[in-house]
Short mmCIF file of C-alpha atoms and ligand atoms in Angstrom, two decimals:
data_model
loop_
_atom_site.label_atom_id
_atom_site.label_comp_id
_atom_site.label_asym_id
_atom_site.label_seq_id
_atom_site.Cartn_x
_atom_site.Cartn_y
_atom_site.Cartn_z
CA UNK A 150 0.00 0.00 0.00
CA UNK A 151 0.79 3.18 -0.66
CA UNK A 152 -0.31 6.84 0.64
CA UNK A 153 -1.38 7.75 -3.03
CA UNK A 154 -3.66 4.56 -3.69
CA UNK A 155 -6.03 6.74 -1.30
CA UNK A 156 -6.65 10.11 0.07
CA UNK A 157 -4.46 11.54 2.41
CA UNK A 158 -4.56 12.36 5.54
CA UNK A 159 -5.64 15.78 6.50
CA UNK A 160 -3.41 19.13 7.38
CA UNK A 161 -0.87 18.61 9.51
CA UNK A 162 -1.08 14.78 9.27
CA UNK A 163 0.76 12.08 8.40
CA UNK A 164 -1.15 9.48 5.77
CA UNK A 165 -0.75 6.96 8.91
CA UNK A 166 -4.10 5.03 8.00
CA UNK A 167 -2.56 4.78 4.37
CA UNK A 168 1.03 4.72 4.21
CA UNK A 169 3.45 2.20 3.02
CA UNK A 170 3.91 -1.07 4.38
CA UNK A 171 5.88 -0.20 7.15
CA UNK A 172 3.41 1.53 9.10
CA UNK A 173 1.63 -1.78 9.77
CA UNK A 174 1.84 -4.08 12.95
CA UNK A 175 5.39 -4.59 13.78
CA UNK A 176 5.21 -7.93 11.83
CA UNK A 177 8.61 -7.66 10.02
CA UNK A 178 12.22 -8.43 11.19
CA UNK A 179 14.35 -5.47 13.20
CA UNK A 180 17.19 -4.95 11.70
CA UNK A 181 19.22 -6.24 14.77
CA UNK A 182 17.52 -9.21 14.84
CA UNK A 183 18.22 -9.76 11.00
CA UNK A 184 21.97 -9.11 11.32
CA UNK A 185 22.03 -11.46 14.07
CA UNK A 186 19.94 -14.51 12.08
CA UNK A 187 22.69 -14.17 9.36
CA UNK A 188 25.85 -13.51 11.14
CA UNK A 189 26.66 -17.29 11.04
CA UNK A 190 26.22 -17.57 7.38
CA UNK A 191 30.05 -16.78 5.58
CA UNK A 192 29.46 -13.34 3.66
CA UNK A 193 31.53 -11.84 0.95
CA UNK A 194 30.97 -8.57 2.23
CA UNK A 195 31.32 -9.17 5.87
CA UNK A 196 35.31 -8.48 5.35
CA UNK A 197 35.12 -5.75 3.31
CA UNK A 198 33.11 -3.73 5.78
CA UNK A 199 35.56 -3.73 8.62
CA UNK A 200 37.11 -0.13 8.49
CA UNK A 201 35.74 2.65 10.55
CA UNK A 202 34.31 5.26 8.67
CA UNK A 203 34.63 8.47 9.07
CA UNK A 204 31.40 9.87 10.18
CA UNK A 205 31.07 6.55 12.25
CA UNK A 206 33.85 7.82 14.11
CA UNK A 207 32.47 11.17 14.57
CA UNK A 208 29.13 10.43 15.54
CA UNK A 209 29.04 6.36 17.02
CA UNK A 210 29.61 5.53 20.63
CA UNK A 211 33.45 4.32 20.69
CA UNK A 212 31.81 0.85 21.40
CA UNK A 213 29.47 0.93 18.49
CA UNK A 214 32.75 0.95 16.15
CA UNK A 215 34.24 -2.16 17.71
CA UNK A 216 30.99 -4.16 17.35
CA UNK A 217 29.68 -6.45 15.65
CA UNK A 218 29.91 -5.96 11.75
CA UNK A 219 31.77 -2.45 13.20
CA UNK A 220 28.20 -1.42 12.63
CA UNK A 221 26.75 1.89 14.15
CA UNK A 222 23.88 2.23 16.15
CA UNK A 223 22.52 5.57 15.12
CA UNK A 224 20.85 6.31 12.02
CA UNK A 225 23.50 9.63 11.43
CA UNK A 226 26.13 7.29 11.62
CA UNK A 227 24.46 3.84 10.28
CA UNK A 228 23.02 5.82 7.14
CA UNK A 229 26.49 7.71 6.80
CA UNK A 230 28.38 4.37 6.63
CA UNK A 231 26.41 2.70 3.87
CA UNK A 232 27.05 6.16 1.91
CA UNK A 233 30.69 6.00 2.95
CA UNK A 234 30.62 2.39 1.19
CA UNK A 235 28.55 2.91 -1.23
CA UNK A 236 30.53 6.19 -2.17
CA UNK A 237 34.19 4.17 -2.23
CA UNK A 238 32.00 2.09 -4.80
CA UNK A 239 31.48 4.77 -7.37
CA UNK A 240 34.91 6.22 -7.21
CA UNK A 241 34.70 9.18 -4.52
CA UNK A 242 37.80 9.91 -3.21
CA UNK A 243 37.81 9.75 0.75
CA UNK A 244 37.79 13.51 1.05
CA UNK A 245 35.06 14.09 -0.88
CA UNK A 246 33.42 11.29 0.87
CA UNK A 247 33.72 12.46 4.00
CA UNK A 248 32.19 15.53 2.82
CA UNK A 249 29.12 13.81 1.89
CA UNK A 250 28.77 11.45 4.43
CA UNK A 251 28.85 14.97 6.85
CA UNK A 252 25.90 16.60 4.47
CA UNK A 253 23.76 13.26 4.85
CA UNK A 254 24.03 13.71 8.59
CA UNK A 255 23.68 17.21 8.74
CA UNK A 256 20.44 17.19 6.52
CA UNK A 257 19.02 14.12 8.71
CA UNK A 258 19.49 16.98 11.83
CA UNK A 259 18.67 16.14 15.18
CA UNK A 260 17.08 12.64 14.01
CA UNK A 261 20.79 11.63 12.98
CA UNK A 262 21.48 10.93 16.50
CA UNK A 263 18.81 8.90 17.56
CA UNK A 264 19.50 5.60 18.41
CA UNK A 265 18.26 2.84 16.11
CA UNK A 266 16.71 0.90 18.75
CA UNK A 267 14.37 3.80 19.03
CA UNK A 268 11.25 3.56 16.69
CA UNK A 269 11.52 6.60 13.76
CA UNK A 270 11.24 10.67 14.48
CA UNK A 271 7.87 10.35 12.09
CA UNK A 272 6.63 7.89 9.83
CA UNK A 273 8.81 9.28 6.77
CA UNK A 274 7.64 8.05 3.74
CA UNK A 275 11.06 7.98 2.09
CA UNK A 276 11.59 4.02 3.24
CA UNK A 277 9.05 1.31 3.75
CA UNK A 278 10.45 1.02 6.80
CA UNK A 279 10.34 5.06 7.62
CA UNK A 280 13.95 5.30 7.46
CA UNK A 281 14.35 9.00 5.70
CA UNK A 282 17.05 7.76 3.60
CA UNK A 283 17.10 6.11 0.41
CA UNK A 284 19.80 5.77 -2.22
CA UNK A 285 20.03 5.30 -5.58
CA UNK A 286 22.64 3.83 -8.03
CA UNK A 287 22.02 5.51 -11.82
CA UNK A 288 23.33 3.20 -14.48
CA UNK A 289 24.14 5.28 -17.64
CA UNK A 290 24.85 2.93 -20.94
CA UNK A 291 28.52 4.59 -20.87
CA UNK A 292 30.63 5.21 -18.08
CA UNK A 293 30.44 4.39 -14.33
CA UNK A 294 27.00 4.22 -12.30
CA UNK A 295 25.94 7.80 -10.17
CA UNK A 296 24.84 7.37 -6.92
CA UNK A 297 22.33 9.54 -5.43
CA UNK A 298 21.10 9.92 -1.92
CA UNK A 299 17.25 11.21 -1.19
CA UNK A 300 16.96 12.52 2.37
CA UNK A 301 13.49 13.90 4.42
CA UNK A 302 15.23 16.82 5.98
CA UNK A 303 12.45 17.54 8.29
CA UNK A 304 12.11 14.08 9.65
CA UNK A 305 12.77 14.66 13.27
CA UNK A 306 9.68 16.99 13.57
CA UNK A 307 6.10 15.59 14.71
CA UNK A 308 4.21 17.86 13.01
CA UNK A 309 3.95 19.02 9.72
CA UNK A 310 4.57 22.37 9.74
CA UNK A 311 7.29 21.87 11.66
CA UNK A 312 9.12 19.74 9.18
CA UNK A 313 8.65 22.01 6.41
CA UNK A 314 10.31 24.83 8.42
CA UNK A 315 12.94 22.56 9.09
CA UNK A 316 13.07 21.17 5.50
CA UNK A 317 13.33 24.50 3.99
CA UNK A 318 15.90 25.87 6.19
CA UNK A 319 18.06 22.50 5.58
CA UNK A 320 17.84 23.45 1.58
CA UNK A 321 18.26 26.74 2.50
CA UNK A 322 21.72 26.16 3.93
CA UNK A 323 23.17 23.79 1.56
CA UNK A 324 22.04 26.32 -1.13
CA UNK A 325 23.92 29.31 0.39
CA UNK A 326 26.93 26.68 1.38
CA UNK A 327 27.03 25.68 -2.29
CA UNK A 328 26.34 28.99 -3.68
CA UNK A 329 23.42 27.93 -5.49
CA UNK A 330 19.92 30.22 -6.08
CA UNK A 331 17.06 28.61 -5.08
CA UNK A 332 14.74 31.46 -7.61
CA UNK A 333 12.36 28.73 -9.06
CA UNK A 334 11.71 27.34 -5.40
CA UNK A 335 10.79 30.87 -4.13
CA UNK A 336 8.30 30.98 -6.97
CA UNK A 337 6.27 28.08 -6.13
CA UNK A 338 6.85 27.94 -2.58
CA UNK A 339 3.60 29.21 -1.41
CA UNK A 340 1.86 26.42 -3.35
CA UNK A 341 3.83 23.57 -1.76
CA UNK A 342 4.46 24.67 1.64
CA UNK A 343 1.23 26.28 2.95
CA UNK A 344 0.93 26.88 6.54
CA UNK A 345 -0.93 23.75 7.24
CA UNK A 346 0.78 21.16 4.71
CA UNK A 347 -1.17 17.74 4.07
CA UNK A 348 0.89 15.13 4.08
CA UNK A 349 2.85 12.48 3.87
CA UNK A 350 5.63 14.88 3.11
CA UNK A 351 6.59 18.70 2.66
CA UNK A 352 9.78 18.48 1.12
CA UNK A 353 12.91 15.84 0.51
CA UNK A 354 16.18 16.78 -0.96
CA UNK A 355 18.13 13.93 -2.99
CA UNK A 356 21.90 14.62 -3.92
CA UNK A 357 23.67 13.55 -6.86
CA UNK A 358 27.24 12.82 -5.53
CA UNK A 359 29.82 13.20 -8.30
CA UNK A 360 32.78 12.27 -8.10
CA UNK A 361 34.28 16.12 -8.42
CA UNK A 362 32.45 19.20 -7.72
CA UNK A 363 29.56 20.09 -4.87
CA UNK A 364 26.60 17.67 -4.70
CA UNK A 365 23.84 18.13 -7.79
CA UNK A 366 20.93 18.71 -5.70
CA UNK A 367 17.01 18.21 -6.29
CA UNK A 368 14.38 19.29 -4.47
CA UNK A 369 10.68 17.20 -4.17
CA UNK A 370 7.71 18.81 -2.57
CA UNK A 371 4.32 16.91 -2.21
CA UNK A 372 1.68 17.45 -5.20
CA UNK A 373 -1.04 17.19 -2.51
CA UNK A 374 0.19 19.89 -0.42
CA UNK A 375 -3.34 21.67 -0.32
CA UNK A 376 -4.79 18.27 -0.53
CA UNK A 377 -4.27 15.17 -2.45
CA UNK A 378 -7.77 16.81 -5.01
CA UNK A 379 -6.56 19.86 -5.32
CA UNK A 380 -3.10 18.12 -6.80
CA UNK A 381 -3.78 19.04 -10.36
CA UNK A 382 -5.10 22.72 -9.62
CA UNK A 383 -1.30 22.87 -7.57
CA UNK A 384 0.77 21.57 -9.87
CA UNK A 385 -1.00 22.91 -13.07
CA UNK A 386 -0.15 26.55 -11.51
CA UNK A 387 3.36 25.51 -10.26
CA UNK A 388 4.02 24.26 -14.22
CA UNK A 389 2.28 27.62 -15.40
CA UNK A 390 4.42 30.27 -13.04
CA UNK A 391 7.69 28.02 -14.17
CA UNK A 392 7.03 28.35 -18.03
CA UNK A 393 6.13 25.03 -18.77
CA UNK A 394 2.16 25.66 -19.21
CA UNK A 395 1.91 24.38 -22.54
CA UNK A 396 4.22 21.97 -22.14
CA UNK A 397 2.71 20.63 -19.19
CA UNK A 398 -0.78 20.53 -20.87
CA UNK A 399 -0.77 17.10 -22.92
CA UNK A 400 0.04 15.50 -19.28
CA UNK A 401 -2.70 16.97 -17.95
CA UNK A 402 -4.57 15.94 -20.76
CA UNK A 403 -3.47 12.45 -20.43
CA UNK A 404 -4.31 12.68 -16.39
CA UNK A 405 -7.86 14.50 -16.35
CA UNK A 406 -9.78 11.85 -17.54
CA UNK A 407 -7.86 9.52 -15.38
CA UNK A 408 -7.81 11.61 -12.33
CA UNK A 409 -7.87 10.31 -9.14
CA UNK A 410 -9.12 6.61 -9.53
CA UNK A 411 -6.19 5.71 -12.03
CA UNK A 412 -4.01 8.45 -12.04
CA UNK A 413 -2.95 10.67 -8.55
CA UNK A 414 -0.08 13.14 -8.58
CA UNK A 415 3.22 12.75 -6.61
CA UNK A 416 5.58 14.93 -6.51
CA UNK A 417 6.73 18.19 -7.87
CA UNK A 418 10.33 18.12 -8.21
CA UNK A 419 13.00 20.72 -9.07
CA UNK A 420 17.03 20.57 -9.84
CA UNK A 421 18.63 23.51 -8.03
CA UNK A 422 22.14 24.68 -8.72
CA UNK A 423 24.97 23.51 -11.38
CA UNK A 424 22.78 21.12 -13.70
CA UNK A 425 23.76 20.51 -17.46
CA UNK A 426 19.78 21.05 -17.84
CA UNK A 427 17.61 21.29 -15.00
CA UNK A 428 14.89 19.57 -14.78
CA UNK A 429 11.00 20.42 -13.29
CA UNK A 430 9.66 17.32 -12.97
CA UNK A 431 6.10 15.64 -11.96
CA UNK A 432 5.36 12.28 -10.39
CA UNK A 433 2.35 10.55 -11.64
CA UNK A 434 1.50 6.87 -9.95
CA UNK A 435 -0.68 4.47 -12.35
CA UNK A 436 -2.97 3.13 -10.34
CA UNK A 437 -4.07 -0.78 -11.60
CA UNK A 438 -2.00 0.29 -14.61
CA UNK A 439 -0.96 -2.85 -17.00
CA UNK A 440 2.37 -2.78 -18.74
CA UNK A 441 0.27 -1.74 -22.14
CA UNK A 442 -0.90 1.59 -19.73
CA UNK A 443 2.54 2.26 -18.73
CA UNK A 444 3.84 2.49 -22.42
CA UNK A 445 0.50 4.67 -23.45
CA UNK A 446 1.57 7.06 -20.26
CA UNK A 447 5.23 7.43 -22.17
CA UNK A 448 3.59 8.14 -25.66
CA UNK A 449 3.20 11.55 -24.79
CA UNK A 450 7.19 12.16 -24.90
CA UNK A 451 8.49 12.86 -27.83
CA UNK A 452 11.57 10.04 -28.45
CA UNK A 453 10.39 7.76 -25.03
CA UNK A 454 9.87 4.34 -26.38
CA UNK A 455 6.55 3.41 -25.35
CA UNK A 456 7.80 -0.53 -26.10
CA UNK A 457 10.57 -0.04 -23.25
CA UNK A 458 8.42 0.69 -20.93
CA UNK A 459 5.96 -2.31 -21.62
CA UNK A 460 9.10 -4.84 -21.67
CA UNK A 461 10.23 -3.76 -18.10
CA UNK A 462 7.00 -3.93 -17.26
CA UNK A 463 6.43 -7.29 -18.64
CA UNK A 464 9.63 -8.75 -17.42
CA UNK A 465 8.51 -8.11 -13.64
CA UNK A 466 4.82 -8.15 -13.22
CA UNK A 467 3.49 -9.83 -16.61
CA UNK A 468 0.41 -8.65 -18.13
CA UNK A 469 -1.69 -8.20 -15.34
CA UNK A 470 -2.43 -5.11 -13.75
CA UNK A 471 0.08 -3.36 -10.77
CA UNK A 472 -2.13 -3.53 -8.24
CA UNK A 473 -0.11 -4.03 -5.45
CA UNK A 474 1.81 -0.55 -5.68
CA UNK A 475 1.50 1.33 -8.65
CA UNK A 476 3.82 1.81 -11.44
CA UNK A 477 4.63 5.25 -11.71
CA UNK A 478 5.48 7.79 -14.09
CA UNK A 479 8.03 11.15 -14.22
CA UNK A 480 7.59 13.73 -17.17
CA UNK A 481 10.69 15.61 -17.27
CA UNK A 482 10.39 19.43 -18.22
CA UNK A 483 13.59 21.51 -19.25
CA UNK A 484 13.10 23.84 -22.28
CA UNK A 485 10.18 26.63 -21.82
CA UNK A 486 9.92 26.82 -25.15
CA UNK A 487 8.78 22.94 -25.96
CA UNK A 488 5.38 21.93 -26.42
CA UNK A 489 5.92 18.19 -24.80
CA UNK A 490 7.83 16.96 -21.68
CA UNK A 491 11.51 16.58 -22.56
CA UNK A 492 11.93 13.34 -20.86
CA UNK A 493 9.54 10.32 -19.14
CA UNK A 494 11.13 7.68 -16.20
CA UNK A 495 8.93 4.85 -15.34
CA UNK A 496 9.22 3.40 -11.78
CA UNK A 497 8.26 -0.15 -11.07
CA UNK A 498 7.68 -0.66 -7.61
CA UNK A 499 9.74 -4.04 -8.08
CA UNK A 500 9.35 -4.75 -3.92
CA UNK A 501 5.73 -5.69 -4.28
CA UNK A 502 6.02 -8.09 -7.16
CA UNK A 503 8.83 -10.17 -6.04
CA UNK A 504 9.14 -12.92 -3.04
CA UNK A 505 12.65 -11.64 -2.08
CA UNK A 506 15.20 -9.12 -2.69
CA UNK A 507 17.38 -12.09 -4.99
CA UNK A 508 14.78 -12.37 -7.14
CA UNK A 509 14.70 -8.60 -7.25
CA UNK A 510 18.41 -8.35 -7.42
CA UNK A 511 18.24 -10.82 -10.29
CA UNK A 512 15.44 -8.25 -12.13
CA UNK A 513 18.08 -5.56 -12.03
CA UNK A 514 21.52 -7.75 -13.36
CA UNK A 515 18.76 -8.91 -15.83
CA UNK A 516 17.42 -5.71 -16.93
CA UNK A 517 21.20 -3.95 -16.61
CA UNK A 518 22.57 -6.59 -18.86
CA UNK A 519 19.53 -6.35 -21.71
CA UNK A 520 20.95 -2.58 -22.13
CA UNK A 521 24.28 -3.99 -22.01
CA UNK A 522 25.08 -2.66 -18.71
CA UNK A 523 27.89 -3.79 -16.50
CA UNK A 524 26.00 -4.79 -13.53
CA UNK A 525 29.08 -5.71 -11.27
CA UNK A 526 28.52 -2.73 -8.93
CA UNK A 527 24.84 -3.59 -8.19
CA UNK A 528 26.01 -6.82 -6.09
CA UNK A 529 29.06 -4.79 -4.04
CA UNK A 530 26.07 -1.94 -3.50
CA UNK A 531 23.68 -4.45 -2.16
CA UNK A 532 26.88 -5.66 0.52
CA UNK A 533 27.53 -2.13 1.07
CA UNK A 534 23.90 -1.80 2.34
CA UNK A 535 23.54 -5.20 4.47
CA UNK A 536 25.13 -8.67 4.87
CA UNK A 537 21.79 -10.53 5.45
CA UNK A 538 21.45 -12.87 2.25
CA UNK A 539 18.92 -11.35 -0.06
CA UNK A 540 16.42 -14.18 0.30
CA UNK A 541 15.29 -13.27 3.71
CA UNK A 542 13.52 -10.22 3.03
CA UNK A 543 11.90 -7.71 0.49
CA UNK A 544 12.42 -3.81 0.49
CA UNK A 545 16.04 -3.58 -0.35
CA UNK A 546 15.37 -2.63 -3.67
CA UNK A 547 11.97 -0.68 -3.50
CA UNK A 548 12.01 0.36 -7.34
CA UNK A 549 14.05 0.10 -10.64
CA UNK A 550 13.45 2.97 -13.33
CA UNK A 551 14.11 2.80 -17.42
CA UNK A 552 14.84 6.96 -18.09
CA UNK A 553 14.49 7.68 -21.50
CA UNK A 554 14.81 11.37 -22.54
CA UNK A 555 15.74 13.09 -25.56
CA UNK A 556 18.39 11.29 -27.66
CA UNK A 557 19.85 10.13 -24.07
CA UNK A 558 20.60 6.31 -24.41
CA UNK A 559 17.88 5.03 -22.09
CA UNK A 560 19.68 4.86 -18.12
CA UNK A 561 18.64 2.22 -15.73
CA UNK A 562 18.26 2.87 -12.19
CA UNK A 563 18.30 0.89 -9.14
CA UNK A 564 16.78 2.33 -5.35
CA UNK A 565 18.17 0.76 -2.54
CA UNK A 566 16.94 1.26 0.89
CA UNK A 567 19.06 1.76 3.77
CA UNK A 568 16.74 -0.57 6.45
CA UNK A 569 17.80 1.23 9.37
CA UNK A 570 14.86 -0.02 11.24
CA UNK A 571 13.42 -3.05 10.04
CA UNK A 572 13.63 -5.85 7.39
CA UNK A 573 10.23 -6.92 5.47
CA UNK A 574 9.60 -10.77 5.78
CA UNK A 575 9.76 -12.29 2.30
CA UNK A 576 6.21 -12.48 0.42
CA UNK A 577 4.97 -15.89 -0.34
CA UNK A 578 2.13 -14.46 -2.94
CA UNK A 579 4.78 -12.75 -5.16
CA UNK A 580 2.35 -12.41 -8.17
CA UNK A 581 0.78 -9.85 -9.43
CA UNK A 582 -2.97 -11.43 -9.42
CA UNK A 583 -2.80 -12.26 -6.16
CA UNK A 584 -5.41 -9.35 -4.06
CA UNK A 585 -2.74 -8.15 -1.39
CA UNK A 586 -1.65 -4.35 -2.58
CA UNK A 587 1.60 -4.36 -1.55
CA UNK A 588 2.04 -6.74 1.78
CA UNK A 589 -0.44 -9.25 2.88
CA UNK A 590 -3.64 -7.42 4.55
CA UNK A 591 -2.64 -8.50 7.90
CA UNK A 592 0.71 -6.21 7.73
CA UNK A 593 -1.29 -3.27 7.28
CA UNK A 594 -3.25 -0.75 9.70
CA UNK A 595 -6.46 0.83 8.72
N1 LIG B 241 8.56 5.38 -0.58
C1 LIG B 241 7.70 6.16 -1.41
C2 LIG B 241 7.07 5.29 -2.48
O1 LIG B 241 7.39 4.15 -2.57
C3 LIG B 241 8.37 7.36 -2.02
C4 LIG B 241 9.51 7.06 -2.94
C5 LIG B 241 10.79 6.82 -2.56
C6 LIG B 241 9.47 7.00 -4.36
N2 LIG B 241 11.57 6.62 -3.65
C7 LIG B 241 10.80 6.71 -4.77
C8 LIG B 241 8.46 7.14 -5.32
C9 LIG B 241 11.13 6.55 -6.13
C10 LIG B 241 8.79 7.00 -6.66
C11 LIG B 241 10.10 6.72 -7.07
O2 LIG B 241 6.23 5.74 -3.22
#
């Protein structure tokens, strides 16, 4: 399940009746108790994880570096060391690293030093598991994988309001640290971050972590602000103030008709500072979609393959409907002047159609290798994240995403969730036909 399969909650609530899995009964595995279950088991990984890292250091209990897995027991310091690893990964010299790993904790704010054993600040809807943290590996078709981090910013506040003060200020800083304008932000502000935000979030940052250079970063802010109906009058405007009203008008075409039983908006997302072409995106989820939908939701982008789309579609959940979690769609905007989105990224929601994160794991070498990717790095991300085997849960890869925009060769991309606080049992029903939407019914709250 899914907070945008039905309404939200209202102002200054979280979606709690609706969220993702992980707001159900505590039925899954803690992390702790995970670890333990598979520290017998020989791991590949186990060795190469030994080395204290250096926001570990700075933040962990001296005893938290020495134990077990030398794994940290806050989330500052636990998320910070699967960056750390997942950063030496991609090439990022330890400098640079270190650098990062400080922005992830100083974005996650006070909730960075909360111990794990605790239950989460608020029910982020970043993670199924309400960790505030997700990464991402990007796989172009030439040159080495980009790994992104997305980050809820506000997460340590109860209340809404209070989480999109501290949101804001949190962009706010790395803007002026990083000497980038936040101009497009300020104009749409107002729309996304009334006083009395709906939920389930105000606004996440995600950093692109290059090698050289500050952080790329990008900005989402919740289409439902004002209220999950008044999503298209919100985002419509937003498009409109930001030059891309005509643009914007053959997805709103596509979504009116379809508006909200198949179709809900997202998020409204913006690139801030040193982009080759930044993007203002929107985030539409699919709801019951079949793979045949998803390719007739990419027809309206000029150069998007609408037959890509199907195939990864096909290859995960068949012909039958998503109705689990929704497939979802991104139209990419970056030229004023167009009369179509400039790019579309379909998101399959690859946790709810699986049994286990091997078989999802084996989706993404699968998919990497049809576009003649080299999918070596997916395996050392996945030990950078955990050393549980990948059979004994689901979650660790919540989506994978075919991008296809302009003359671009189509980029793969992988999610991977950090599961800070708990590890989803594996799902005996994996098909698509079967009724759950997401979990089985019992894992859910109502
Ligand atoms: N966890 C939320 C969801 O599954 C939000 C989210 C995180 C998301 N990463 C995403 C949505 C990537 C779309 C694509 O919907």
């Amino acid at each position: 399940m899914n907070a945008y399969t039905e309404p939200c909650a209202g102002p200054n609530e979280r979606a709690t009746g609706t969220g993702s899995p992980g707001f159900g009964p505590l039925r899954g595995t803690s992390r702790a108790e995970a670890a333990t279950a598979e520290r017998s088991e020989p791991e590949a990984a186990t060795a190469e994880r030994s080395e204290p890292e250096a926001a570990t250091a700075e933040r962990s209990e001296p005893e938290a570096a020495t134990a077990e897995r030398s794994e940290p027991d806050r989330l500052g310091a636990f998320t910070a060391g699967q960056l750390g690893r997942l950063c030496d990964l991609v090439g990022i010299d330890a400098q640079r690293r270190t650098a990062h790993q400080r922005v992830l904790t100083d974005l996650l704010g006070p909730a960075a030093d909360r111990p794990l054993t605790d239950p989460p600040a608020s029910p982020s809807f970043v993670s199924d598991d309400h960790t505030p943290v997700e990464f991402s590996l990007t796989f172009p078709a030439d040159g080495p994988p980009l790994l992104r981090v997305l980050v809820e910013p506000g997460c340590a506040a109860r209340a809404l309001p209070d989480n999109a003060r501290a949101a804001w200020a949190a962009v706010g800083r790395l803007a002026a640290q990083w000497g980038y304008r936040l101009d497009e932000l300020a104009r749409v502000n107002d729309l996304f971050l009334p006083p009395a935000p709906h939920g389930p979030l105000t606004l996440w940052s995600a950093l692109e972590l290059r090698p050289s250079g500050p952080p790329g970063l990008k900005v989402y802010l919740n289409a439902g602000s004002r209220g999950a109906e008044r999503s298209m009058e919100t985002v419509g405007e937003a498009m409109t103030r930001l030059g891309h009203g005509r643009a914007y008008e053959s997805v709103r075409s596509y979504l009116r008709p379809r508006f909200p039983e198949r179709a809900t908006l997202m998020f409204f997302a913006l690139d801030v500072g040193p982009w080759a072409e930044p993007r203002v995106k929107v985030y539409a989820a699919h709801h019951h979609a079949t793979a045949a939908d998803a390719a007739d939701a990419a027809r309206l982008v000029p150069g998007a393959s609408p037959e890509r789309v199907a195939e990864l579609c096909r290859r995960i959940g068949g012909d039958e409907p998503f109705s689990r979690l929704p497939l979802i769609s991104c139209y990419s905007f970056t030229d004023t002047a167009a009369d179509r989105p400039t790019g579309h990224s379909l998101y399959v929601p690859v946790r709810a159609y699986v049994r286990d994160d091997r078989a999802a794991r084996d989706h993404a070498v699968e998919l990497l290798q049809h576009y003649g990717i080299h999918n070596a790095p997916l395996d050392r991300a996945l030990a950078a994240l955990t050393t549980r085997r990948l059979s004994t849960g689901v979650g660790l890869i919540p989506y994978l995403s075919l991008v296809q925009a302009g003359r671009q060769a189509p980029r793969i991309t992988v999610y991977l969730s950090p599961e800070a606080y708990r590890v989803f049992p594996p799902r005996e029903d994996a098909g698509p036909g079967s009724p759950a939407d997401g979990r089985r019914a019992a894992d859910r709250i109502s």
